[in-house]
XYZ file of C-alpha atoms in Angstrom:
137
model
C 104.510 61.309 129.593
C 102.501 62.853 126.765
C 103.229 66.427 127.888
C 106.938 66.372 127.045
C 108.030 68.318 123.987
C 111.084 67.067 122.094
C 113.947 69.571 122.031
C 114.419 69.190 118.272
C 111.016 68.659 116.709
C 109.963 68.831 113.092
C 108.833 72.437 113.538
C 112.179 73.935 114.542
C 115.441 73.634 112.704
C 118.672 73.365 114.731
C 119.655 76.932 113.744
C 116.413 78.218 115.274
C 116.935 76.417 118.590
C 116.277 78.653 121.569
C 114.940 81.470 119.391
C 111.201 82.205 119.150
C 109.605 81.684 115.754
C 108.046 85.160 115.845
C 109.444 88.175 117.711
C 107.111 91.059 118.507
C 107.302 94.343 120.436
C 104.643 96.944 121.073
C 104.498 100.439 122.479
C 101.836 103.055 123.172
C 102.874 106.715 122.929
C 101.109 110.032 122.515
C 102.024 111.336 119.048
C 100.921 114.880 118.193
C 98.405 114.733 121.048
C 96.864 111.412 119.973
C 97.391 108.042 121.740
C 99.149 105.801 119.220
C 99.824 102.069 119.305
C 102.785 100.607 117.432
C 103.421 96.882 117.062
C 106.436 95.474 115.202
C 106.633 91.760 114.434
C 109.512 89.985 112.689
C 108.751 87.012 110.470
C 111.355 85.101 108.462
C 110.785 87.050 105.240
C 108.833 90.155 106.335
C 108.625 92.736 109.075
C 105.057 93.662 110.050
C 104.635 97.203 111.393
C 101.207 98.236 112.721
C 100.700 101.936 113.534
C 97.224 102.939 114.701
C 95.477 105.825 116.389
C 92.038 104.300 115.826
C 92.481 100.786 117.248
C 92.172 99.191 113.812
C 94.478 98.100 111.009
C 93.545 100.787 108.477
C 95.431 100.732 105.172
C 97.713 97.766 104.517
C 100.769 98.550 102.377
C 103.417 96.086 101.164
C 106.908 97.529 100.679
C 109.132 95.225 98.631
C 112.808 95.943 97.935
C 113.917 95.516 94.326
C 117.563 95.819 93.283
C 116.951 97.969 90.206
C 119.484 100.684 91.034
C 123.231 100.438 90.547
C 123.723 100.721 94.333
C 122.547 97.312 95.564
C 122.919 98.371 99.212
C 120.004 100.797 98.758
C 117.340 99.013 96.719
C 114.245 100.795 95.487
C 111.176 100.064 97.609
C 108.085 99.242 95.597
C 104.842 100.002 97.420
C 101.534 98.267 96.852
C 98.293 98.912 98.740
C 96.763 95.562 99.690
C 93.821 96.855 101.728
C 92.251 100.301 101.969
C 92.291 103.383 99.772
C 95.064 103.434 97.187
C 96.060 107.112 97.265
C 99.409 108.575 96.111
C 99.981 110.118 99.567
C 99.829 106.729 101.323
C 102.672 105.423 99.125
C 104.869 108.425 99.989
C 103.902 108.248 103.673
C 104.610 104.496 103.862
C 108.052 104.804 102.237
C 109.059 107.683 104.496
C 107.738 105.932 107.591
C 109.295 102.473 107.255
C 112.037 102.515 104.578
C 114.610 102.507 107.386
C 113.078 99.284 108.760
C 113.714 97.463 105.481
C 117.279 98.796 105.247
C 118.169 97.962 108.857
C 116.617 94.495 108.480
C 118.891 93.547 105.580
C 116.509 94.767 102.856
C 113.622 92.581 103.986
C 110.097 93.297 102.819
C 107.891 95.336 105.157
C 104.149 95.060 105.604
C 102.742 98.300 107.046
C 99.273 98.623 108.550
C 98.589 102.304 109.171
C 95.585 104.180 110.578
C 96.661 107.659 111.701
C 94.956 111.055 111.872
C 98.042 113.205 111.297
C 100.204 112.572 108.226
C 102.338 115.699 108.646
C 106.154 115.605 108.612
C 106.171 116.270 112.363
C 103.819 113.337 112.946
C 105.840 111.146 110.592
C 109.092 111.850 112.454
C 107.454 111.128 115.818
C 105.971 107.858 114.518
C 109.351 106.823 113.107
C 110.918 107.297 116.550
C 108.253 105.111 118.184
C 108.779 102.417 115.525
C 112.530 102.532 116.240
C 111.847 101.749 119.931
C 109.973 98.598 118.869
C 112.925 97.236 116.902
C 112.650 93.477 116.306
C 114.829 93.246 113.195
């Protein structure tokens, strides 16, 4: 009797019925000779992308779209380091790695946790492909 869950509780709205509150996908691939884990999780307002070759979160970067340009379909992404070393290269790397996630997800904000050894263009392209296979947006 007490184990039954109502089909329309206070937690879920009718539009969310049958859909999980959080969707997540993960993949492990060898990128530039290094085992790499990628986890993508979709929340209502953000997409969380974790990319690690060390088994830890590393640097946490928030990428927020802001419609400052005249072309509203391609907003400028503002990057902000929330955790870790705030270096100019991490801002460039983060934008190049996950800007497509924000665009494909309807210009949603992206939270990127990144801990990788290789930040070369070759490594970046390979990581982008792995992220694409974990699409939850």
